[in-house]
XYZ file of C-alpha atoms in Angstrom:
123
model
C 95.487 90.223 26.268
C 93.874 89.131 29.491
C 92.890 85.514 29.941
C 89.815 85.294 32.164
C 88.609 82.004 33.632
C 85.325 82.459 35.496
C 83.901 79.585 37.543
C 80.573 79.719 39.344
C 78.089 77.344 40.879
C 75.222 79.312 39.330
C 73.499 77.585 36.415
C 74.167 79.029 32.957
C 70.560 80.156 32.546
C 70.960 82.441 35.595
C 73.902 84.120 33.887
C 72.062 84.668 30.627
C 73.151 84.223 27.006
C 75.174 87.463 26.841
C 77.014 87.091 30.150
C 80.483 86.844 28.567
C 79.960 89.909 26.390
C 78.694 91.992 29.316
C 81.485 90.754 31.609
C 83.958 91.542 28.822
C 82.696 95.141 28.727
C 82.858 95.461 32.522
C 86.471 94.290 32.462
C 87.446 96.474 29.496
C 85.943 99.506 31.263
C 87.784 98.657 34.496
C 91.071 97.910 32.717
C 91.355 100.595 30.015
C 94.915 99.510 29.152
C 93.422 96.417 27.509
C 90.931 96.772 24.654
C 87.638 94.873 24.636
C 88.728 92.912 21.554
C 91.681 91.295 23.315
C 89.932 89.733 26.321
C 89.494 85.959 26.243
C 86.795 84.848 28.690
C 86.013 81.244 29.548
C 82.938 80.785 31.740
C 82.242 77.554 33.585
C 78.741 77.592 35.069
C 77.039 75.005 37.276
C 80.385 74.039 38.806
C 80.620 71.979 41.966
C 81.974 74.983 43.833
C 81.831 75.611 47.552
C 83.061 78.703 49.328
C 83.567 78.512 53.069
C 81.904 75.099 53.033
C 78.686 76.514 51.573
C 77.091 75.888 48.181
C 75.391 79.303 48.141
C 76.122 81.314 44.954
C 79.868 81.857 44.645
C 82.532 82.478 42.035
C 86.244 82.199 41.436
C 87.759 84.520 38.837
C 91.267 84.001 37.456
C 92.675 86.866 35.395
C 96.085 86.460 33.767
C 97.485 89.537 32.055
C 100.686 91.504 31.636
C 101.412 95.072 32.625
C 98.192 96.005 34.444
C 98.564 95.075 38.086
C 99.369 97.275 41.063
C 98.000 96.981 44.600
C 95.879 100.092 44.021
C 94.559 99.039 40.617
C 93.717 95.564 41.899
C 91.358 97.108 44.468
C 89.565 98.966 41.662
C 89.387 95.825 39.512
C 87.977 93.886 42.461
C 85.311 96.543 43.053
C 84.208 96.492 39.415
C 84.088 92.691 39.246
C 82.290 92.244 42.574
C 79.749 94.955 41.729
C 78.943 93.271 38.422
C 78.718 89.796 39.946
C 76.488 91.055 42.779
C 74.044 92.205 40.090
C 74.092 88.648 38.723
C 73.355 87.211 42.174
C 76.803 86.444 43.573
C 77.591 88.568 46.647
C 81.045 90.136 46.798
C 81.904 88.227 49.957
C 81.548 85.013 47.921
C 83.836 86.050 45.055
C 87.520 85.127 45.045
C 89.705 86.794 42.411
C 93.186 85.671 41.377
C 95.155 88.473 39.691
C 98.087 86.753 37.994
C 100.817 88.749 36.293
C 101.845 87.158 33.019
C 105.111 88.136 31.336
C 104.382 89.499 27.849
C 106.880 86.983 26.482
C 104.629 84.199 27.804
C 101.514 85.407 25.996
C 101.123 84.042 22.471
C 98.886 85.838 19.984
C 98.547 85.959 16.205
C 101.568 83.764 15.397
C 103.913 85.555 17.819
C 104.068 86.808 21.393
C 102.835 89.984 23.009
C 106.441 90.878 23.858
C 107.456 90.716 20.204
C 104.488 92.924 19.255
C 105.464 95.406 21.997
C 109.088 95.428 20.801
C 107.887 96.135 17.247
C 105.605 98.948 18.448
C 102.478 97.154 17.230
C 100.760 97.178 20.619
């Protein structure tokens, strides 16, 4: 159940009306342990965001999830995200990604927590 918070200084019209759905698919393909249906993506476009003191196109991506991170996997996730964002017009050298491990017991979903669902064998 990844929580994705995407912030960019690009205007929303540059991202397009289906940006979240396409980004969702990119992430689900890169992180097969998490199904498409369980990603929550919040996009903030037209942010007052500078990177290295410059207002050129840039992005910050925060991804909170449980049970998916390793140093090796994070490199693959970064490649997938930066490749996708480069196609949108944000070069990889202007993308900062925060991979935050979230304990399953701290992830609420459907009246319970992910940990409880794991313990019950439901996910």
